[in-house]
GROMACS .gro file of C-alpha atoms in nm:
model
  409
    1UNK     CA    1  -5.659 -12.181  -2.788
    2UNK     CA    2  -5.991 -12.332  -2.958
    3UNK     CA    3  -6.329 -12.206  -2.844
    4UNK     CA    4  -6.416 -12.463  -2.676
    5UNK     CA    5  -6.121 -12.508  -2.473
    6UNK     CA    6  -6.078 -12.164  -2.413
    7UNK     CA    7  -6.409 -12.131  -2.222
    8UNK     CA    8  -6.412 -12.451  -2.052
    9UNK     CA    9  -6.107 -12.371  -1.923
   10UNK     CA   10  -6.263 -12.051  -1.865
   11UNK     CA   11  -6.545 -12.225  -1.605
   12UNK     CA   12  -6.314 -12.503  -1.502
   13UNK     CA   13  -6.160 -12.157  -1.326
   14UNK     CA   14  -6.455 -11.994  -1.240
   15UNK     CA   15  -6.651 -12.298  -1.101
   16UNK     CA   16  -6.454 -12.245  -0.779
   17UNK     CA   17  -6.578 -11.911  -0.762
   18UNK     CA   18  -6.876 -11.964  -0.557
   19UNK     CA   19  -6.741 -12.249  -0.367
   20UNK     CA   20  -6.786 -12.041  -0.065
   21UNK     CA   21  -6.705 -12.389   0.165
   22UNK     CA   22  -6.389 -12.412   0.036
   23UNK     CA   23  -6.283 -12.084   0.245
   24UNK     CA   24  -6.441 -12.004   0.632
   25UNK     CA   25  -6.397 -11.619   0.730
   26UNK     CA   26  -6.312 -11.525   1.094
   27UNK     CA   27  -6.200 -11.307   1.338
   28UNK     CA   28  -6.219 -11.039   1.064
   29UNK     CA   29  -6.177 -10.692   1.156
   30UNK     CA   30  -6.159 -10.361   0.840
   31UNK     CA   31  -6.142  -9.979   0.801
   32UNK     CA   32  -6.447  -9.837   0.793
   33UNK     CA   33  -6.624  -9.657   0.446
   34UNK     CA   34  -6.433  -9.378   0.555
   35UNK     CA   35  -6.106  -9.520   0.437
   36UNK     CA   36  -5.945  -9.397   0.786
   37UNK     CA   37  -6.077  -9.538   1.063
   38UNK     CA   38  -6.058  -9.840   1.226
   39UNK     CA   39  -6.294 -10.084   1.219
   40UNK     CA   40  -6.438 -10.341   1.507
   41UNK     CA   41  -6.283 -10.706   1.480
   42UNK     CA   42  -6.569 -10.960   1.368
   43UNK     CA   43  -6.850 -10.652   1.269
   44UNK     CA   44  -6.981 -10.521   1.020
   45UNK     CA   45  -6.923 -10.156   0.908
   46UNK     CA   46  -7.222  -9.917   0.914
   47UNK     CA   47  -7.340  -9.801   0.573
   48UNK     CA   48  -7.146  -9.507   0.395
   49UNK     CA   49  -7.299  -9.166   0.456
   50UNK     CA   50  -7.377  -8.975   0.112
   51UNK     CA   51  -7.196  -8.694   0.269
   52UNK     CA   52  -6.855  -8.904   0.351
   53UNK     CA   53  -6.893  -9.053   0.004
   54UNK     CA   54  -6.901  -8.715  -0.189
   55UNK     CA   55  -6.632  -8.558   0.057
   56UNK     CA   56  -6.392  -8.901  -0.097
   57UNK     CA   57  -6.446  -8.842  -0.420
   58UNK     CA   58  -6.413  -8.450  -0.412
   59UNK     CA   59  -6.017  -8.485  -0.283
   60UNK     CA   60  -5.957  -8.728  -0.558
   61UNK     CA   61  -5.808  -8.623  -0.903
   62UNK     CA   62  -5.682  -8.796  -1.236
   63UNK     CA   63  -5.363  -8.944  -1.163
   64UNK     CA   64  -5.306  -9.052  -1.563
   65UNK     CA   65  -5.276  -9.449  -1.449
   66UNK     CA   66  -5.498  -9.735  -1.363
   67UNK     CA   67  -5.430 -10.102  -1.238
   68UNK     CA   68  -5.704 -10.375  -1.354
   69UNK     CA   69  -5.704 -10.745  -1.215
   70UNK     CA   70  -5.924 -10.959  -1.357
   71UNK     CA   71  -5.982 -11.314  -1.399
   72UNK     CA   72  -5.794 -11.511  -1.711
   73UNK     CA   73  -5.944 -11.461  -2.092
   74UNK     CA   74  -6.169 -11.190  -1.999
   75UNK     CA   75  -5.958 -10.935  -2.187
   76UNK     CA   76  -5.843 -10.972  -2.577
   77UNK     CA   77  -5.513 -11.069  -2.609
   78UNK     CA   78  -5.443 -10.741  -2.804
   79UNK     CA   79  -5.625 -10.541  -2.547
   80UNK     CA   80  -5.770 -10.365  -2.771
   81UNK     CA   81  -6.038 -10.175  -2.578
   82UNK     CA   82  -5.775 -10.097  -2.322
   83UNK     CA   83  -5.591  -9.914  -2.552
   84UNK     CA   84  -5.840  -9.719  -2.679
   85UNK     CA   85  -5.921  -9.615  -2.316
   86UNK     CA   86  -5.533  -9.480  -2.345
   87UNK     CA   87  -5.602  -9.295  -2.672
   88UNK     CA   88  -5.966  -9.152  -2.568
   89UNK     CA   89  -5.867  -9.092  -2.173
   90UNK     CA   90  -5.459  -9.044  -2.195
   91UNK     CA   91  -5.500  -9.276  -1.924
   92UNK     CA   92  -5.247  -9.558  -1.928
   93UNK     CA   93  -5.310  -9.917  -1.761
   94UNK     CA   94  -5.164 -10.222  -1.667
   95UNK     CA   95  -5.362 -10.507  -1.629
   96UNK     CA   96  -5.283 -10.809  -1.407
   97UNK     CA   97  -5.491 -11.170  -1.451
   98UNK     CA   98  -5.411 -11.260  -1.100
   99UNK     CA   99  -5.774 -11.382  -1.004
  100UNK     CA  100  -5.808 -11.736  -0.992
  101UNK     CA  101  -6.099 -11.780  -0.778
  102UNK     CA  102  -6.261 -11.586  -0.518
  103UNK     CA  103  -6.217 -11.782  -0.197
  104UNK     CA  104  -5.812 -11.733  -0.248
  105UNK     CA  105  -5.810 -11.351  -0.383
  106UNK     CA  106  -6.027 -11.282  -0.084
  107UNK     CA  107  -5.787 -11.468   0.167
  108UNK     CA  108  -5.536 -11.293   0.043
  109UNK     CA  109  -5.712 -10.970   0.029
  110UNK     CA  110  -5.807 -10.987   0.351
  111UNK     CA  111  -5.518 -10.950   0.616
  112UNK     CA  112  -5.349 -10.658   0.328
  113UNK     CA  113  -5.688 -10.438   0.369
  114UNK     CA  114  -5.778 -10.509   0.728
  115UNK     CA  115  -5.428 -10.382   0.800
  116UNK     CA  116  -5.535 -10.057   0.585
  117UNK     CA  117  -5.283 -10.109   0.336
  118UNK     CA  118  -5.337 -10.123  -0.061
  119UNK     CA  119  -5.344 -10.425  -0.308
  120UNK     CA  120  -5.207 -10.258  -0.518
  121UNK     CA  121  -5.498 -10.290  -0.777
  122UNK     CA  122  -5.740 -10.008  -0.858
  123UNK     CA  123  -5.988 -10.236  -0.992
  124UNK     CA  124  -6.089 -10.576  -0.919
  125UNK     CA  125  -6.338 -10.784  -1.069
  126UNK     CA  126  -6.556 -11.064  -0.810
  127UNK     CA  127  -6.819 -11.273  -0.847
  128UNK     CA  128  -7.113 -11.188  -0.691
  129UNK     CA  129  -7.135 -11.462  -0.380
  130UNK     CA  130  -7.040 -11.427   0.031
  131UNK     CA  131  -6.661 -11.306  -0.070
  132UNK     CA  132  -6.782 -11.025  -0.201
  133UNK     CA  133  -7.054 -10.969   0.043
  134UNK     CA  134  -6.785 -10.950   0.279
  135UNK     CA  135  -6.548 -10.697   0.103
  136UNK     CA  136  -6.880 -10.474   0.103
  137UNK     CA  137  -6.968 -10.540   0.436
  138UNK     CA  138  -6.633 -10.472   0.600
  139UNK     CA  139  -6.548 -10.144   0.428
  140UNK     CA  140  -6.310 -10.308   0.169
  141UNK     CA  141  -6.474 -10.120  -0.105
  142UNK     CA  142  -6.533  -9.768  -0.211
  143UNK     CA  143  -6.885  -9.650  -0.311
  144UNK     CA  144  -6.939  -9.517  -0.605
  145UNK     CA  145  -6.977  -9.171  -0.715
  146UNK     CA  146  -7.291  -9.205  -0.970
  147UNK     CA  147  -7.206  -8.868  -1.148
  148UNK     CA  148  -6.896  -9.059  -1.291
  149UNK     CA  149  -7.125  -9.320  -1.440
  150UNK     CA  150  -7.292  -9.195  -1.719
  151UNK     CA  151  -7.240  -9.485  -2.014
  152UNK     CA  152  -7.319  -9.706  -1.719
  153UNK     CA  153  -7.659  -9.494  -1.631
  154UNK     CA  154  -7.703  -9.495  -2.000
  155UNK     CA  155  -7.649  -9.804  -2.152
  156UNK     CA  156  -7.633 -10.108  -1.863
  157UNK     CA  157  -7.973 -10.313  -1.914
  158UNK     CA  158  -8.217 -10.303  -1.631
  159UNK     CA  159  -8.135 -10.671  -1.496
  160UNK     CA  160  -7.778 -10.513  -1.394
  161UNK     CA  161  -7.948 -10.217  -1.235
  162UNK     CA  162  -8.151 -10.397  -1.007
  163UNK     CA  163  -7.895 -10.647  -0.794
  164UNK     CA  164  -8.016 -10.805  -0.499
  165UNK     CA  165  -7.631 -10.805  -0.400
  166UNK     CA  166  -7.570 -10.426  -0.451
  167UNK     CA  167  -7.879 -10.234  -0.435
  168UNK     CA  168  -7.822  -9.907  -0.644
  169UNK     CA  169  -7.481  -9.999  -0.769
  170UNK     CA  170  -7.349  -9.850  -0.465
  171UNK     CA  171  -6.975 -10.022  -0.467
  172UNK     CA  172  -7.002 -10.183  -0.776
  173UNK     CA  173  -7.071 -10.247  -1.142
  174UNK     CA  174  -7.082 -10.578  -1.416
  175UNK     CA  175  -6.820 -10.694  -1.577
  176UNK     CA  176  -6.996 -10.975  -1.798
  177UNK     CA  177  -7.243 -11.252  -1.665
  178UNK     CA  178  -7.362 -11.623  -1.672
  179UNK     CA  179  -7.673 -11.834  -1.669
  180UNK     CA  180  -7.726 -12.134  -1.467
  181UNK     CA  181  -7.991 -12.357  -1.607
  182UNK     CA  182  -8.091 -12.697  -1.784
  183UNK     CA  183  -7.840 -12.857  -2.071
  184UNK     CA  184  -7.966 -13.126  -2.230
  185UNK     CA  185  -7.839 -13.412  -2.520
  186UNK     CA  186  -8.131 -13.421  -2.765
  187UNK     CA  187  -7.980 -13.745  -2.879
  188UNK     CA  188  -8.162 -13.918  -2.556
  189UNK     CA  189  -8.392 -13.671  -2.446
  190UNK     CA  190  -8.642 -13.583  -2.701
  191UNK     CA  191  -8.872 -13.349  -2.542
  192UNK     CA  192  -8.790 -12.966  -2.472
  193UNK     CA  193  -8.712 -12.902  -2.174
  194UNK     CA  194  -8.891 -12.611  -2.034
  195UNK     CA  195  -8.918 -12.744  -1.638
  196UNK     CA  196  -8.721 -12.836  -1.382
  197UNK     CA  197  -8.940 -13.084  -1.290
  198UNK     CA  198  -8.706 -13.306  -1.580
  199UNK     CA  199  -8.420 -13.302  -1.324
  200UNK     CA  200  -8.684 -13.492  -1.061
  201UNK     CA  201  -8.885 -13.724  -1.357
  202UNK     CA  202  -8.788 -14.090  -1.268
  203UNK     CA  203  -8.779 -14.187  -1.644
  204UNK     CA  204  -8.410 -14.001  -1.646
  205UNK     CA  205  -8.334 -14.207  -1.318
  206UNK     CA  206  -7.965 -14.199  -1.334
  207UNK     CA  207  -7.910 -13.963  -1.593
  208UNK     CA  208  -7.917 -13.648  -1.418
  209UNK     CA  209  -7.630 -13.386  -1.360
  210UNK     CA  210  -7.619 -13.185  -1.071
  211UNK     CA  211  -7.365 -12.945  -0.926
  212UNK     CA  212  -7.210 -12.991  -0.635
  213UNK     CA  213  -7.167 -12.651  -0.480
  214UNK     CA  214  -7.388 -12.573  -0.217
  215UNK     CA  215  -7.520 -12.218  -0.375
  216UNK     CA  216  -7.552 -12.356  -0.734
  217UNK     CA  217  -7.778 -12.673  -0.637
  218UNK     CA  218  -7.955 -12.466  -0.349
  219UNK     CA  219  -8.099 -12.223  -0.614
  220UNK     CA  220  -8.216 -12.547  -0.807
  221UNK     CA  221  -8.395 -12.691  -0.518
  222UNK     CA  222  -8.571 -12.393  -0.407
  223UNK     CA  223  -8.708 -12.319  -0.789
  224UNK     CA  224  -8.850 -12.694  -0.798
  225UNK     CA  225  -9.053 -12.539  -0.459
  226UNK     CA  226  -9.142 -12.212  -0.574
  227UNK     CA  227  -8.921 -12.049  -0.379
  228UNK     CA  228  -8.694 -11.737  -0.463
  229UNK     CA  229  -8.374 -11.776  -0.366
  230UNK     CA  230  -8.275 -11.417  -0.306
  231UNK     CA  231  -8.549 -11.381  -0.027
  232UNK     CA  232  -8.542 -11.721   0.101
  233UNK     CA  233  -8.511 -11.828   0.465
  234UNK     CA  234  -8.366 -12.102   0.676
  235UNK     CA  235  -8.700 -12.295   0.674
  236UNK     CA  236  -8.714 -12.236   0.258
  237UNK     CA  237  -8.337 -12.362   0.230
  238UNK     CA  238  -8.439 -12.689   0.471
  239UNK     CA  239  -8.717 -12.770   0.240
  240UNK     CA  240  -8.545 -12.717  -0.060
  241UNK     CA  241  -8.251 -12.963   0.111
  242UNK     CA  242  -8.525 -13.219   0.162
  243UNK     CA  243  -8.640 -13.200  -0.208
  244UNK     CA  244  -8.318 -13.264  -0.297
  245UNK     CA  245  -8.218 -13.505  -0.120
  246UNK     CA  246  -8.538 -13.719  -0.201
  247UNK     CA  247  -8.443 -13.703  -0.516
  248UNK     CA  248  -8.058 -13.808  -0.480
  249UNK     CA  249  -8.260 -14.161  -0.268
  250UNK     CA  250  -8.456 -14.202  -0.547
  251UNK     CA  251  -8.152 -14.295  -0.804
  252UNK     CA  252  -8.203 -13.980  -1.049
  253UNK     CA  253  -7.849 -13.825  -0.999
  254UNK     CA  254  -7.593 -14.001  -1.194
  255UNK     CA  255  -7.345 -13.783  -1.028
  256UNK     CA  256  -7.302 -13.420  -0.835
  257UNK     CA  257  -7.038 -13.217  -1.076
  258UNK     CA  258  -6.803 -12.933  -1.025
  259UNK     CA  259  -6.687 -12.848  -1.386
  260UNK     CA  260  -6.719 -13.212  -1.520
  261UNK     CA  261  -7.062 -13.206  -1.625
  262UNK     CA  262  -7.043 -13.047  -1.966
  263UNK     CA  263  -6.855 -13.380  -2.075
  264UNK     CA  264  -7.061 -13.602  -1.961
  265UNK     CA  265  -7.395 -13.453  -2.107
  266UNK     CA  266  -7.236 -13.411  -2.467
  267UNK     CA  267  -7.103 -13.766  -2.472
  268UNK     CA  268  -7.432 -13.855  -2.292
  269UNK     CA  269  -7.308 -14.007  -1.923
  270UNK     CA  270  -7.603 -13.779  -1.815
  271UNK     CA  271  -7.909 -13.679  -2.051
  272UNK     CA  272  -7.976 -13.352  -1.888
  273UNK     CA  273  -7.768 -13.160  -1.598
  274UNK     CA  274  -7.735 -12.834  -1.440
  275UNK     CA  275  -7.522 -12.628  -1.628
  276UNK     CA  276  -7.348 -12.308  -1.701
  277UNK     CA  277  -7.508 -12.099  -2.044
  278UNK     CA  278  -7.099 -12.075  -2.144
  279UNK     CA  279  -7.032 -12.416  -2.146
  280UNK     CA  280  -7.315 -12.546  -2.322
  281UNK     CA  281  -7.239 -12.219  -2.611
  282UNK     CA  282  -6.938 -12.347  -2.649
  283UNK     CA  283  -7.056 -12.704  -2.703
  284UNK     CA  284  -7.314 -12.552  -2.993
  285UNK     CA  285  -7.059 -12.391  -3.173
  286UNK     CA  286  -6.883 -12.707  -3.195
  287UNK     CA  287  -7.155 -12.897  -3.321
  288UNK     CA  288  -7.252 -13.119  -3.051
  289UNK     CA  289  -7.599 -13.218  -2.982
  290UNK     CA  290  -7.649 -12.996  -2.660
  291UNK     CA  291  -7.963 -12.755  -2.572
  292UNK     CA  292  -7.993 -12.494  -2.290
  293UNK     CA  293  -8.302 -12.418  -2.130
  294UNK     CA  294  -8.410 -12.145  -1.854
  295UNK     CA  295  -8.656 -12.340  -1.668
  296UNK     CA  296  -9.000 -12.165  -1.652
  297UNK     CA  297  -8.934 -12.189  -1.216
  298UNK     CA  298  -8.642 -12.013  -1.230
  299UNK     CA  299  -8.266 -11.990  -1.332
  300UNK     CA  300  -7.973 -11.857  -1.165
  301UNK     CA  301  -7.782 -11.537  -1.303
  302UNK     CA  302  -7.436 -11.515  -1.142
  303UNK     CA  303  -7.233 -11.213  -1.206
  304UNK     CA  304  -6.860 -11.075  -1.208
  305UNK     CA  305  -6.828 -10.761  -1.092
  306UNK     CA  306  -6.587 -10.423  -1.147
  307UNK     CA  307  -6.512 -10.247  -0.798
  308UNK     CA  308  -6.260  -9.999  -0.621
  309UNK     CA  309  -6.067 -10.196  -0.315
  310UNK     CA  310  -6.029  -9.931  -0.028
  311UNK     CA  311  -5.680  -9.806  -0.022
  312UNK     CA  312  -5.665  -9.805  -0.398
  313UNK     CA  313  -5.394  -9.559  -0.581
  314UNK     CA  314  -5.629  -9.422  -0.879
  315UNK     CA  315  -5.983  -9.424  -0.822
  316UNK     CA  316  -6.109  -9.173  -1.058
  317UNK     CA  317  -5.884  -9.315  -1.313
  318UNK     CA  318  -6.051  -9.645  -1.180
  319UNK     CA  319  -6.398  -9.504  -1.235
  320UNK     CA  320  -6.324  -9.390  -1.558
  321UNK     CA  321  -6.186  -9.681  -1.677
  322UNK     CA  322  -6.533  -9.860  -1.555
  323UNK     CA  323  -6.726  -9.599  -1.731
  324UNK     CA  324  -6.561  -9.677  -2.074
  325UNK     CA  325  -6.656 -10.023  -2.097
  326UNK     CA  326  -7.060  -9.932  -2.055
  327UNK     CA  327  -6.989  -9.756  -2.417
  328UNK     CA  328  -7.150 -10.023  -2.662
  329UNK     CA  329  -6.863 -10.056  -2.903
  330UNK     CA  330  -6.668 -10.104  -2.626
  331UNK     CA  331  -6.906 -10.389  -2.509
  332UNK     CA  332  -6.937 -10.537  -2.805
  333UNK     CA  333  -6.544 -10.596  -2.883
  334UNK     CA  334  -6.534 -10.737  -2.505
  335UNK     CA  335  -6.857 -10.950  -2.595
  336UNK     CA  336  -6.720 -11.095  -2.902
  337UNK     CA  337  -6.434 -11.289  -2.696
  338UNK     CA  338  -6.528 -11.347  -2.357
  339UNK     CA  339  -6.912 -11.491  -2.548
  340UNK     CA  340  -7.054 -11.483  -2.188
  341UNK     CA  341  -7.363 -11.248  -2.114
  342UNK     CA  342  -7.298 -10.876  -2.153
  343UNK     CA  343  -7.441 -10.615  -1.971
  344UNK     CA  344  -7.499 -10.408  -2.265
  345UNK     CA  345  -7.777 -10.494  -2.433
  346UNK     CA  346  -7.680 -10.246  -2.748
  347UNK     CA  347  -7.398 -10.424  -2.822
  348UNK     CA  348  -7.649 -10.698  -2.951
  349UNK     CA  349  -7.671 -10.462  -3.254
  350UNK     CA  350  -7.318 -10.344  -3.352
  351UNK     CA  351  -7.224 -10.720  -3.358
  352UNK     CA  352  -7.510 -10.791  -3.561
  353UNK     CA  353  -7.376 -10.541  -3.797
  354UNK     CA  354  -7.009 -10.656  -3.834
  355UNK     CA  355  -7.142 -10.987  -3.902
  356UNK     CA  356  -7.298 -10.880  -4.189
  357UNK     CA  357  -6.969 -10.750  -4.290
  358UNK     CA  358  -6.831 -11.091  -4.265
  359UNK     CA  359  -6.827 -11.389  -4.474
  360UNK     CA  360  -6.770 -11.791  -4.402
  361UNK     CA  361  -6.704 -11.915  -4.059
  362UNK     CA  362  -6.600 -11.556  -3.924
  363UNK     CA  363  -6.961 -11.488  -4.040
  364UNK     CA  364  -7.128 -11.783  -3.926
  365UNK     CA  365  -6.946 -11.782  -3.576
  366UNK     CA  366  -7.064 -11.432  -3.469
  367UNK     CA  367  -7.440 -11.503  -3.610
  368UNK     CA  368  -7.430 -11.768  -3.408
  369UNK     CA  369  -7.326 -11.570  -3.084
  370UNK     CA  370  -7.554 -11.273  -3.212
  371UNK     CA  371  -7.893 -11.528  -3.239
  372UNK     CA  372  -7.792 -11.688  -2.954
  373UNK     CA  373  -8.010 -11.613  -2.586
  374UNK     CA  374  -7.704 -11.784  -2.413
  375UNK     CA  375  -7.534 -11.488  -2.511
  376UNK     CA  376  -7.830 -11.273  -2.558
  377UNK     CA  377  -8.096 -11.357  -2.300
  378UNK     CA  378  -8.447 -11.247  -2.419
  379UNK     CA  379  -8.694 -11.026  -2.216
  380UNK     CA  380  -8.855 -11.358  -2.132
  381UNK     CA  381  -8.533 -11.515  -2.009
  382UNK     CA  382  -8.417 -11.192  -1.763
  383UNK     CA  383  -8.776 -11.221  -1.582
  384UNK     CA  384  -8.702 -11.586  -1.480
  385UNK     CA  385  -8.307 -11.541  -1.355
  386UNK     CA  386  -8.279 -11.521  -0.970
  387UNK     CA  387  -7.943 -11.440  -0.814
  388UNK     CA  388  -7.766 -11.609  -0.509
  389UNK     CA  389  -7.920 -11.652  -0.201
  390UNK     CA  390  -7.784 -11.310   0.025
  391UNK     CA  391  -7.557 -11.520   0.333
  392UNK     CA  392  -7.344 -11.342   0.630
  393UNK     CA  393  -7.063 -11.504   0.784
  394UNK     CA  394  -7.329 -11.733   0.994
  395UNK     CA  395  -7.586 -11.813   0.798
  396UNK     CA  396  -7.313 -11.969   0.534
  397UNK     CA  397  -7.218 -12.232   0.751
  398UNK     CA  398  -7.605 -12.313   0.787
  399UNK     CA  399  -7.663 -12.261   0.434
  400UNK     CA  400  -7.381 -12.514   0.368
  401UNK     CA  401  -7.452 -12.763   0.605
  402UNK     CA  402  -7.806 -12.802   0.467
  403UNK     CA  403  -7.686 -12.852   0.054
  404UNK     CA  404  -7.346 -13.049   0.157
  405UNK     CA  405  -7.573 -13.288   0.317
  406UNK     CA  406  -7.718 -13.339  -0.028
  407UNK     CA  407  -7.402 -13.363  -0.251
  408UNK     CA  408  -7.154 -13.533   0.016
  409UNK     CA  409  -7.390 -13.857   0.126
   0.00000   0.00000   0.00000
């Protein structure tokens, strides 16, 4: 498959990911953190204790095997760095690309685990949104044990340290990441973008993308007001719903996208629209007249994310497995296909190195992803990224309410 196919099919996939209308949770009920009791139907599960944590872990051994699902072309098709987790580890793997989205993995997910029985899977990798939220919140993962972490302690960069979602990497750790921001077709806009203001000018009226999913476009509004998303409230989200919606009356939006968008900015339907850093890569490589810009309000950094689902077979073979992909080589041959955001910031470096190995468009391809901040985000760039706004079971349906409002007029 071509680049450019590969990763729009890539975020055609993943768009649905936090499309957290598309699937209402109810009625839930879970095992607690201790992996043995029961939990209480519709509530939350108290916070692990330290002590119940490191009593798990200390009855768990190496059991020489490890099941991995993950999402579709987010492994090389010669799985390379699983097999050198097999040579280094003697730990053999089989690895299933059974996530399509996380709305339907979750509803699926959901009845097997509340019933205390196993997926089946040892890791699984989620987007960072209200799915997972729940899966934390009603004891369907197991924390961590940090002393099994050390390439992750050691090389993750400080933006995947610091999650809003999972303070202290206590039930999980990144996979690989995205940006939301500004794409733009510099054959009809002719000035940088560095605000988001451009979405709201009126000389674009009609040529503006947005998205359509409630999260996405609700970050958006609340950076045009100053507002950060990951401590908003219901007030912040209503004003932010109003800004939006002003500027939908005013003509500006050409149209409210799901995956579409990158199409109709690079054969300029739209001049500028919200988009995913991906995408628009993609687009550069191929030669097409697109730009990305992190607005200086604010830009959204979404995240997929390793865990252990309760019940699971082989969790220190599960851990370990996590582990070995924080080692920067490692990284780097992951980084060099999936051409997302890594969380390894030294991997930057090795590729930077084989490049220079290279010659012609092998060469050209990986400078390109090397010099890229799509790929790369400077120091600059990380200060500026906001994550999803934090929603329970409740405040979702508010939250969605408010944004579908905007994008369903």
């Amino acid at each position: 498959m071509d680049p450019v196919n590969k990763l729009a099919l890539l975020r055609g996939m993943t768009q649905s990911r936090t499309r957290r209308e598309a699937f209402r949770i109810a009625g839930l009920s879970a095992a607690g953190l201790t992996l043995a009791a029961c939990g209480v139907q519709g509530q939350k599960q108290a916070p692990a204790k330290p002590d119940a944590v490191k009593d798990y872990w200390a009855e768990q051994t190496k059991h020489g095997k490890v099941v991995f699902a993950n999402w579709p072309e987010y492994m090389p098709e010669d799985k390379k760095p699983l097999e050198e987790f097999k040579k280094a580890t003697g730990i053999s793997y089989e690895y299933k690309e059974v996530i399509e989205e996380n709305a339907s993995f979750f509803g699926k997910a959901d009845p097997v685990l509340r019933a205390g029985q196993s997926l089946g899977y040892d890791i699984v990798v989620m987007t960072n949104g209200i799915q997972l939220q729940h899966m934390i919140e009603l004891g369907y993962v197991v924390p961590l044990d940090q002393s099994k972490l050390p390439n992750f302690n050691a090389n993750a960069g400080a933006k995947y340290k610091e999650r809003s979602y999972d303070p202290g990497n206590v039930y999980t750790v990144p996979y690989t990441s995205g940006i939301t921001g500004i794409a733009y077709n510099t054959k009809y806009v002719k000035d940088d973008i560095t605000s988001i203001s451009a979405l709201f000018d009126p000389k674009y009226k009609g040529r503006v993308g947005m998205m359509r999913d409630a999260q996405e476009i609700g970050n958006f509004g609340m950076f045009a007001l100053g507002i950060d998303p990951e401590k908003s409230t219901q007030a912040d989200w209503e004003k932010a719903g109003a800004k939006l919606k002003e500027q939908r009356d005013a003509g500006l939006v050409r149209k409210y996208y799901d995956q579409d968008y990158i199409d109709a900015v690079s054969k300029g339907d739209v001049w500028l629209t919200m988009a995913w850093s991906g995408d628009v890569f993609q687009r550069q490589l191929a030669g097409e007249p697109v730009k990305f810009a992190v607005p200086q309000e604010g830009g959204t950094i979404w995240t997929d994310n390793m865990l252990i689902p309760k019940g699971a077979a082989n969790p220190v073979d599960a851990i370990t497995l996590m582990d070995f992909l924080y080692q920067p080589q490692i990284a780097a041959e992951l980084e060099e296909f999936i051409q997302y955001v890594t969380p390894v910031p030294a991997a930057h470096d090795i590729l930077k190195e084989k490049a220079a190995t290279l010659q012609g468009e092998a060469k050209t391809t990986l400078e390109t992803l090397v010099n890229s901040p799509l790929i790369f985000p400077s120091e600059g760039d990380y200060a500026k990224l906001r994550g999803y706004t934090p929603l329970t079971t409740k405040t979702e349906q508010v939250f969605n309410r408010i944004f579908q409002t905007v994008t369903q007029a």
